[in-house]
Amino acid sequence: MSWYLQNVTGHVFAGATLPFGMAKAVADVSGEDQGGYSSDGSSVIGFSHMHDSGTGGSPSLGNFPIFPQAGCPNDTLDACAFSSTARAVPSVSKSVKATPGYFSIDLQSGIRAEMTVANHTALYRFTFPDQPKGFDAPLSPLILAELTDLPISRTNGSVSVDESSGRMIGSGTFSPSFGIGTYDLHFCADFKGAGIRDTGVFINNRAGSHPKKLTVAADGVDTDDDILPAGGYIRFNKPTTNGQILARVGVSFISTQQACSNAEQEIGHFDFNATHARAVQAWQYELSSVSVSPGGANEDLQTTFWSGLYRSLISPQDYTGENPLWSSQEPYYDSYYCIWDSFRSIHPLITLVDPTSQSRMVRSLIDIYRHEGYLPDCRMSLSKGFTQGGSNADVVLADAYLKKVPDIDWSTAYEAVIKDAEVEPAIWSVEGRGGLNSWHSLHYIPTDDFDPYGVGPFTRSISRTVEYAYDDFCIAEMAQGLDHMADFEKYSRRSSNWRNMFKADQTSQVRGEATNFTGFLQPRYLNGSFGFQDPTFCSPLLGFTSCYLNPSGHETYEGSSWLYTFFVPGDMASLIVELGGPSTFVPRLNYLHDSGLLYIGDEQAFLPVYLYHYAGRPGLSANRSHSYIPSQFNTSLAGIPGNDDSGAMGSFAALSMMGLFPNPGQDVYLITPPYFEEVSITSKQTGKKATIRNVNFDANYDAIYIQKATLDGKPYTRNWIGHSFFLDGGTLELTLGRNESDWGTREADLPPSLSTSHKVSHSGGM
């Protein structure tokens, strides 16, 4: 199977990593650099060892880039290029090769760079030309390491070079890209393949062989993009074998000593091929739980599927043993970037294909609560990241609880979600929830809220209200399972607070014409009166980029009231009644998708693709899925609609193509036909295999409607299924046709809602 990593619009990390690995090695470019490398044609400025994937805004990580040069013009040290601007080199067109655990690129300087990784260590193999290109000088490779990162956030830094061994160690203080505070990171670089000619340090655009150490600090003048370049270098004699020099770089959040120890333990012998083989083996195991019988599905669709699955398994990143903030025997994961993006599809997918990693991630979230007081909604580089809406780790914990993810301290987990719901933090822009006094007394977040109990941006009153309501629904589910029935009743009631922002007579126009749909979420004030935000505002049709996380943001976040009005995942039955019943709800949902109001590149758009199930029209969900895949999700350079957001877009595509899309935070998968003749998932928790098989599969996708279904040979009429299907194993067989049928349309066949009290069950309805 070919691998394709879209990384222009998607900002995907295209380099070498292990599943959820800390070390992530790739070429960094001068253009779109959120994932380090981009296919935008910009020049390569370095090769760094840690990255995030698919993020927007400012790039993150990319610390301590190394950069090879075949020699210095006139063999003069100061004629080499030390700043990122001076050393930037274009790549050779179409030279990039990227497969799981491996990345290579050819530079127009004649150097070929290959890289692979262990968990905390990157291993580079640089192949040099016989002579430097473009100038007359002998082959005398120089490799530098710079004290910088992709966002150029370094304040303090230090580097030293051992002139006898060539070992280079260094440290720096950096800022997270979407959060508060700073973090310290350390590296240890060793080299093999050539004798050492000289070593030293550089600052600005000058270098020297004395001294062997350098320290830099913030000077108050050279800031942001003008921070002075500084670092260390090693100049080599001609390589002894195949023109190659190996560079091994260990990283650590603890110390340079631990960075060196990581490198020595993980890649002790500089064996590139063996390290690469271990990375391939790790990915083969990680992906082995999923198997597909294509049945004639085209190669591009297969690549889209496997690429989406792969990208979903890059983050969060396993930093266990690398957390200097507290001592714990629990796992520590980082780069939850952000849970607002990942709770909807990434974590449910990880639960399916790697429940052990999902368990470790949930344990990590709970341990963050133990030591920092709250569950995070976003976290990167050991720092608290910004909360975009609700306390959505509550959804992740409830999802894991209901799906029986093993080895979790559910007592402490419950304590953590209750604190989110009841105790406002001092800085609720980075944890917990704001406006809790109003939430508890008025049962909504007022647009003009008076909240002297904590600080955060007083925006997003609509989207925060509906997200808090769903967070409380998820808490109610946990309360019921843990037999806290008074809490179950309380949080069930609070989960209906979305109603208090719903203005039943609010209308909407699009391009000056009435939509003929009534009832939308609207701003509401402390005195109970409603304000107005155009229901189309913050959509692609009006003010699309106006609703981000800033003080001038509005009452919905990265989406319109049109979109957020559909967000009642715990009680869709009530929402459908509120919007006029199925006969009105379905045309309204069609209008959302067809009018240009919906942008599938934002994660809130995922579930609306499948909400037809709740109105008894599961066939329309299948049809709608095919309207986005492959038109928006494909193998072109623009084949991801927006940022991949740590694999959110990839997981949406993968789950959609499997035919079982989750309602996250619930034990519910909405059934549509897979994009392949057969898909199987073997549980790494139980060893059992669950198979979804299409009968009458049509690779042209004319027959995408379920006519009937059987589960292990018995009729199955519900249009959803629970997670026990994957734990117990079995075969769900779907007979397809070209037209909608009555399968999954009866009220008894619809997914559960709070108001209808359906019980989640593995067995089929009759």
Short mmCIF file of C-alpha atoms in Angstrom, two decimals, residues 517-680:
data_model
loop_
_atom_site.label_atom_id
_atom_site.label_comp_id
_atom_site.label_asym_id
_atom_site.label_seq_id
_atom_site.Cartn_x
_atom_site.Cartn_y
_atom_site.Cartn_z
CA PHE A 517 -36.23 27.53 8.96
CA THR A 518 -37.03 28.88 12.40
CA GLY A 519 -35.37 28.43 15.78
CA PHE A 520 -31.65 29.03 16.41
CA LEU A 521 -29.28 29.43 19.30
CA GLN A 522 -28.82 33.11 20.09
CA PRO A 523 -26.87 35.25 22.58
CA ARG A 524 -28.67 35.76 25.86
CA TYR A 525 -28.04 38.30 28.57
CA LEU A 526 -27.97 38.19 32.35
CA ASN A 527 -31.47 39.67 32.51
CA GLY A 528 -32.84 36.84 30.38
CA SER A 529 -33.39 38.83 27.20
CA PHE A 530 -32.00 37.61 23.90
CA GLY A 531 -29.47 39.41 21.74
CA PHE A 532 -28.72 38.75 18.09
CA GLN A 533 -25.94 37.11 16.13
CA ASP A 534 -26.75 36.36 12.53
CA PRO A 535 -27.20 32.57 12.46
CA THR A 536 -24.92 32.43 9.39
CA PHE A 537 -22.11 34.44 11.01
CA CYS A 538 -18.82 32.52 11.43
CA SER A 539 -19.73 30.31 8.47
CA PRO A 540 -18.05 30.33 5.04
CA LEU A 541 -20.89 32.60 3.93
CA LEU A 542 -20.36 35.39 6.48
CA GLY A 543 -17.46 36.37 8.73
CA PHE A 544 -15.77 33.00 8.37
CA THR A 545 -12.52 34.06 10.10
CA SER A 546 -14.17 36.22 12.76
CA CYS A 547 -14.70 33.67 15.50
CA TYR A 548 -11.35 32.54 16.79
CA LEU A 549 -9.96 32.53 20.32
CA ASN A 550 -9.29 36.19 20.96
CA PRO A 551 -10.88 39.01 22.99
CA SER A 552 -12.75 40.28 19.94
CA GLY A 553 -14.22 36.87 19.18
CA HIS A 554 -17.97 36.38 19.03
CA GLU A 555 -20.57 34.09 20.56
CA THR A 556 -19.75 30.97 18.59
CA TYR A 557 -16.31 29.45 18.06
CA GLU A 558 -15.11 28.48 14.58
CA GLY A 559 -18.65 27.86 13.43
CA SER A 560 -22.05 29.48 13.07
CA SER A 561 -25.23 29.30 15.10
CA TRP A 562 -26.59 27.30 12.18
CA LEU A 563 -23.98 24.65 12.98
CA TYR A 564 -24.08 24.80 16.78
CA THR A 565 -27.86 24.54 16.84
CA PHE A 566 -27.39 20.91 15.73
CA PHE A 567 -25.03 20.15 18.64
CA VAL A 568 -27.12 18.20 21.16
CA PRO A 569 -25.36 14.82 20.88
CA GLY A 570 -26.87 13.43 24.06
CA ASP A 571 -30.49 14.13 23.20
CA MET A 572 -30.96 14.44 19.47
CA ALA A 573 -34.54 13.21 19.84
CA SER A 574 -35.44 16.36 21.81
CA LEU A 575 -33.65 18.61 19.35
CA ILE A 576 -35.48 17.06 16.41
CA VAL A 577 -38.80 17.68 18.16
CA GLU A 578 -37.74 21.26 18.94
CA LEU A 579 -36.90 21.85 15.28
CA GLY A 580 -40.26 20.58 14.04
CA GLY A 581 -39.82 16.83 13.79
CA PRO A 582 -38.05 14.63 11.22
CA SER A 583 -39.94 16.12 8.28
CA THR A 584 -38.44 19.53 9.04
CA PHE A 585 -35.16 18.37 10.56
CA VAL A 586 -34.00 16.45 7.48
CA PRO A 587 -34.48 19.34 5.00
CA ARG A 588 -32.83 21.66 7.51
CA LEU A 589 -29.83 19.34 7.82
CA ASN A 590 -29.69 19.08 4.04
CA TYR A 591 -29.66 22.86 3.84
CA LEU A 592 -26.75 23.05 6.29
CA HIS A 593 -24.70 20.78 4.05
CA ASP A 594 -25.80 22.05 0.64
CA SER A 595 -25.92 25.83 1.14
CA GLY A 596 -22.24 26.45 1.84
CA LEU A 597 -22.85 27.08 5.55
CA LEU A 598 -20.87 24.02 6.63
CA TYR A 599 -17.09 23.73 6.43
CA ILE A 600 -16.07 20.10 6.82
CA GLY A 601 -12.55 21.23 7.74
CA ASP A 602 -13.74 22.11 11.26
CA GLU A 603 -14.35 19.21 13.61
CA GLN A 604 -17.83 20.34 14.68
CA ALA A 605 -18.92 19.43 11.15
CA PHE A 606 -18.16 15.73 11.58
CA LEU A 607 -21.20 14.54 13.51
CA PRO A 608 -23.74 16.47 11.36
CA VAL A 609 -22.76 14.18 8.47
CA TYR A 610 -24.40 11.33 10.39
CA LEU A 611 -27.26 13.03 12.25
CA TYR A 612 -29.75 11.71 9.69
CA HIS A 613 -29.64 8.46 11.68
CA TYR A 614 -31.52 10.16 14.52
CA ALA A 615 -34.29 11.19 12.12
CA GLY A 616 -34.69 7.64 10.80
CA ARG A 617 -32.84 8.28 7.52
CA PRO A 618 -29.53 6.38 7.83
CA GLY A 619 -29.29 6.14 4.06
CA LEU A 620 -28.91 9.90 3.86
CA SER A 621 -25.95 9.71 6.24
CA ALA A 622 -24.27 7.27 3.84
CA ASN A 623 -25.03 9.53 0.92
CA ARG A 624 -23.72 12.58 2.75
CA SER A 625 -20.50 10.78 3.67
CA HIS A 626 -19.86 10.08 0.00
CA SER A 627 -20.43 13.74 -0.82
CA TYR A 628 -17.32 14.60 1.22
CA ILE A 629 -15.16 11.57 0.49
CA PRO A 630 -13.33 11.75 -1.87
CA SER A 631 -14.24 15.30 -2.93
CA GLN A 632 -12.70 16.83 0.22
CA PHE A 633 -10.59 13.92 1.48
CA ASN A 634 -8.27 12.56 -1.20
CA THR A 635 -4.64 12.10 -2.22
CA SER A 636 -4.08 15.51 -3.80
CA LEU A 637 -1.93 18.17 -2.12
CA ALA A 638 -5.21 19.88 -1.15
CA GLY A 639 -6.69 16.56 -0.01
CA ILE A 640 -7.30 17.59 3.58
CA PRO A 641 -9.96 20.28 4.18
CA GLY A 642 -8.12 22.54 6.61
CA ASN A 643 -5.59 21.57 9.24
CA ASP A 644 -5.37 17.88 10.04
CA ASP A 645 -5.44 18.87 13.75
CA SER A 646 -3.33 16.03 15.16
CA GLY A 647 -5.15 13.55 12.93
CA ALA A 648 -8.74 14.72 13.37
CA MET A 649 -9.36 14.90 9.62
CA GLY A 650 -7.59 11.59 9.13
CA SER A 651 -9.65 9.86 11.80
CA PHE A 652 -12.88 11.26 10.35
CA ALA A 653 -12.00 9.80 6.96
CA ALA A 654 -10.89 6.46 8.41
CA LEU A 655 -13.96 5.99 10.61
CA SER A 656 -16.29 7.09 7.83
CA MET A 657 -14.73 4.62 5.42
CA MET A 658 -15.00 1.83 8.02
CA GLY A 659 -18.74 2.46 8.14
CA LEU A 660 -19.07 2.87 11.91
CA PHE A 661 -18.92 6.51 12.99
CA PRO A 662 -18.99 7.18 16.75
CA ASN A 663 -21.08 9.62 18.67
CA PRO A 664 -18.16 10.45 20.99
CA GLY A 665 -18.79 10.18 24.71
CA GLN A 666 -21.41 7.50 24.13
CA ASP A 667 -21.42 3.77 23.48
CA VAL A 668 -22.84 4.39 20.02
CA TYR A 669 -21.53 3.76 16.51
CA LEU A 670 -23.74 4.89 13.63
CA ILE A 671 -23.84 2.25 10.88
CA THR A 672 -23.22 3.05 7.22
CA PRO A 673 -21.74 0.77 4.55
CA PRO A 674 -17.92 0.66 4.56
CA TYR A 675 -16.17 2.01 1.47
CA PHE A 676 -14.73 -1.47 0.94
CA GLU A 677 -16.22 -4.91 0.53
CA GLU A 678 -15.12 -5.86 4.02
CA VAL A 679 -13.41 -4.26 7.00
CA SER A 680 -12.24 -6.16 10.09
#
